[in-house]
Amino acid sequence: MALNRLFRRRRTSGGGRDVPDLWLKCPACEAQIYKKDLEANLMVCPECGYHFRMSAENRVRLLADENSFAQTSGAVRPVDALHFSDTAPYQERLERYQQKTGKSDAIYGGSCTIGGVPAMLFVMDYDFAGGSMGSVVGEELTRGAEQAASEGRAFVTVSSSGGARMQEAALSLMQMAKTTMALDRLWEKRLPYVSIMADPTTGGVTASFAALGDVVLAEPGALIGFAGPRVIKQTIRQDLPEGFQRSEFLLQKGMLDQVVKRQDLKETLARILRLLHPEGGRDGA
Amino acid sequence: MALNRLFRRRRTSGGGRDVPDLWLKCPACEAQIYKKDLEANLMVCPECGYHFRMSAENRVRLLADENSFAQTSGAVRPVDALHFSDTAPYQERLERYQQKTGKSDAIYGGSCTIGGVPAMLFVMDYDFAGGSMGSVVGEELTRGAEQAASEGRAFVTVSSSGGARMQEAALSLMQMAKTTMALDRLWEKRLPYVSIMADPTTGGVTASFAALGDVVLAEPGALIGFAGPRVIKQTIRQDLPEGFQRSEFLLQKGMLDQVVKRQDLKETLARILRLLHPEGGRDGA
Amino acid sequence: MALEFEQPILELEARIRELNEYAEEKGVDLGDEIELLQRKLDSLQKEVFSGLSRWQRVQLARAPGRPTTLDVLQTIFEDFTELHGDRAFADDPAIVAGIARFAGRSVAVAGHQKGKTTKDNIHRNFGMPHPEGYRKAMRMMDLADRFSMPFISLIDTPGAYPGISAEERGQAWVIAQSIQRMGRLRVPAIAVILGEGGSGGALAIGVGNRVLIMENAWYSVISPESCAAILWHDASQAERAADALRLTARDLKELGVVDEIVKEPAGGAHRDPQASMRELSKTISATLEELSGMNPDELLQDRYRRFRGMGAFDSG
Amino acid sequence: MALEFEQPILELEARIRELNEYAEEKGVDLGDEIELLQRKLDSLQKEVFSGLSRWQRVQLARAPGRPTTLDVLQTIFEDFTELHGDRAFADDPAIVAGIARFAGRSVAVAGHQKGKTTKDNIHRNFGMPHPEGYRKAMRMMDLADRFSMPFISLIDTPGAYPGISAEERGQAWVIAQSIQRMGRLRVPAIAVILGEGGSGGALAIGVGNRVLIMENAWYSVISPESCAAILWHDASQAERAADALRLTARDLKELGVVDEIVKEPAGGAHRDPQASMRELSKTISATLEELSGMNPDELLQDRYRRFRGMGAFDSG
Ligand SMILES: [Zn+2]
Ligand SMILES: [Zn+2]
């Protein structure tokens, strides 16, 4: 696959201002990087390998086989069932995020093939309310898992989320149970589920569907955990150890199957799906 | 139940010499105990609660309902299939243990009721080759589990063993798999298995059937583990922490359901069996 | 240790007690005065407890003396036999678990346990489990399935412990696993929110066919204090957050998150633990009865349908 | 690094190599001399390797250069994808595990891993797993069942690690669980003893429908050294212990403990790793073929029957 072609389209996310930032500073090595070079390199710092966040659309382009993706997300739209208001009404916030991302909520997904294997692929959008999971994210993922089960597809999620969405309160919490239980539809049909954790994957997303992949992959350096580092620091009243809650740490702690560089992600994912999906020769002779 | 009556019969084990030791020194508190007092107190030091070892026959008397026990063990006898000889031939050793304990091998068991619940109860005899598990122990336990399954009985084991029997080499090792897999006969019939660990329970016995009780109980202060303390000391070349590998340590480490004093063992076991066995009202309304 | 809004009631009660004692001691008749005060007390109680704010209910949910999981297990269950350990790392005192008999039939149980004293609370880590606690709860779910026993969970936690030790042993993973395991039970599963239902740490054992809640318990995606700290950078806005989060029993019933509210005595469960546990016992009993007609597949489907329907969105 | 009894053979081989080089360099004809030496080498090899003592085979099983689990997974399997972690405490490098393709079909695999260098060996803890390693292996068994893939284990361990860290995280428990889990597989299970089969730490992943063993591998309830230390209080009696324990491939075949011996090249697998792995591949392939006709229930029964029959006793 020609990875270079992935980024031909200009990124539309990034919001209101239209001043073109041609250069970026890498937060890890502080190198000045020409933005187009970064994009051509899958948003990975060419100097040090630091993985920048990547838009949901580009993730899909990276992982789905060319021209195979058909979006299914977007049919349901969020509502402010609790009339939640903090410094701004939830309804207003929703509209702002929708304008900014062009999505109805923090998830983007649909059907595709990956390395030839039929799949449902869902990517969380961190730009929409920190990728938080409310009713719509839960419903989209559930429908995705159900569709995968009924059509014999593998299920793949890419998480990038601060956790459950506070503004939907108990309804957000329930999405943890809902998405987790939806995975059993795949289980019944012996279809594989691969969970990919990108930076960050925390809270109620890690503690539900994201942790439960038959195979769980993570990108290098991603922040992954249940409680956020700030909360933990408050609890224990001391600084956190270097590298704590990063992918590499969690790999050592036995929580991840592999930490995979973005450049290798498609190939690794495709290989796993081919091994675990019936059409990839799983039951072949 | 009149516990005092349990020990009316003189202990026959203890072997050749007939000089009556009327007094014993408690290894824990160093108190001088009159042997009859100790026996009347279930071989528990009246001063400090130290649990002395107890013969297999007395165990059965302690746990089985009165007059309910019918021995099934003893139908198979050990052979020296490997012609194993160290400082003495295995065959000779076997005969010596048989004379000493009056048993054909290191296990004693049969059918009974416990708190009214039908059960198969098997007790390892530490006096026979350190309670080690060879082909006969494995076969007796397997038959016991199979009989429990076919007759709808609960299965109860009391372990006291140094592990697999070296003199039967690979055949002993295989008993770990055999006894473990026999437990699945109970699983299929939804019958409970309670494992009781007495001092000591180590090696291949802990690492097979004894660890796998639906409920695992241990007596206070029992040495329990995989590797023996001497081996561990050699490996790490430092002293072991106080209390390491004792029941109370393992309870903290999450390996045991309860540490139960011998005085309470029958009552606790009976309560558990009544809760888990169909005849104890498990499926009642 | 009384809550602020309980104060006037407690004072009035104390005065009535004093008068009664005085009357008895001196042999004088203070019947009229006492009756008057008693009537005043009744109306004051009504006033205070009928108009409880969400934040006040949160405080009732945390009140010392409120029945804990162990209280419930030792009171309305018979033959409770505590089982320890996760068979992997430790026994976590923040969750108690075991088998018992309820209304004549065997059940498996697990619940968060808070301490009654400071020392006990430290031992119980204030009811905030480590991964080991949830693994112990999952062991009980395994036992429940194996022996066809209903599984009953008792929820009372500010949340799963947010510390290094918990993170490095996979807090998120174990919560997800526990949600999944409970969802897969082939026996009736009932979750009871006894006091605090703090986020994923509560939900981990909250996947019941029916979810019951005590009248003054709360259940939320985040505690009011943490919510306030995030939204207004000010934990003292917890009262406002409690309202925004709609975390009371009645709110949750309206949202469809819980199925049944267990009435508490006026003033909260801690004012009459025995009565409130009797009430809970009745509700669990009726709920078990209701579920007893379903076979394992039906129970699975029923549970999936229950949680599948959660959420509010526009499919227009 | 050569073994003592290999020494004369290696020397002779070196001399033949030298003569060949000399002949080529100088253009002289040493054909006769070389042929003579070659014949001497052949008969020496025959003499040494046909009469190997049990203790010598134990040394071959430990020889540096012998194929390890990773060598096998990367050579005779395709698309080997290592999967890490036990989802509870750590990833244990003493066991490698994953999914792969064998003879065109997907399989799940797990095996003990020794290091090739001292540093690597320390990292791998000399192939002695902690409980985490066995939990990782059990995850692969779960995957195997879930996706109807055969499970293949590769055994090469002096034993499960006998240290405090392993004991306090339940070494005995996890070995028992792993034996049980493997016994319950509803897919074909093949265990291969690659090098050392040390006691319960080996058996934990040894519950196959078929158990294969490399010609010079050993499998025993205890290592010869430990056995000697216990019986004669003298580890140097290991040779005697090896005989008493009957721990070689041929012994075990006679005892019914293993089903099939995989031939190694003369001198042991480390003398020609590629050839020995090809041989192993053929045997695994044939065994898989043989098991492929059984349905899940038959596989379960077959495995039970296999281990149910183990042991020697007198039922007279
Ligand atoms: Zn950089
Ligand atoms: Zn004493």
XYZ file of N, CA, C and O in Angstrom, chain D residues 9 17-18 31 64 97 101 132 151 199 207 265 303:
52
model
N 35.191 -36.365 18.737
C 34.552 -36.220 17.428
C 34.857 -34.856 16.840
O 35.239 -34.722 15.670
N 38.865 -31.185 8.314
C 38.712 -29.864 7.699
C 40.079 -29.295 7.323
O 40.283 -28.789 6.215
N 40.993 -29.406 8.252
C 42.364 -28.907 8.017
C 43.010 -29.568 6.808
O 43.591 -28.910 5.950
N 43.292 -37.527 -0.773
C 42.029 -38.278 -0.801
C 42.029 -39.510 0.083
O 41.117 -39.713 0.877
N 24.228 -25.893 24.262
C 24.061 -24.596 23.601
C 23.932 -24.843 22.104
O 24.560 -25.749 21.563
N 4.716 -16.951 23.657
C 3.408 -17.445 23.269
C 2.899 -16.624 22.102
O 3.393 -15.535 21.840
N 0.837 -19.878 11.920
C 0.249 -20.780 10.955
C 1.154 -21.994 10.872
O 2.379 -21.871 10.866
N 3.120 -15.790 36.061
C 2.675 -14.995 34.915
C 2.849 -15.735 33.595
O 2.051 -15.583 32.668
N -3.772 -26.300 19.676
C -2.810 -25.695 20.596
C -1.554 -26.560 20.635
O -1.634 -27.772 20.830
N 9.737 -31.474 35.532
C 8.697 -31.584 36.560
C 7.413 -30.813 36.237
O 7.032 -30.654 35.073
N -0.164 -31.264 28.757
C -1.340 -32.130 28.737
C -1.915 -32.221 27.313
O -2.999 -31.733 27.012
N 19.569 -35.546 14.543
C 20.769 -35.918 13.786
C 21.781 -36.560 14.737
O 21.757 -36.298 15.939
N -8.086 -37.199 25.518
C -7.065 -36.678 26.430
C -7.247 -37.246 27.826
O -6.280 -37.602 28.494
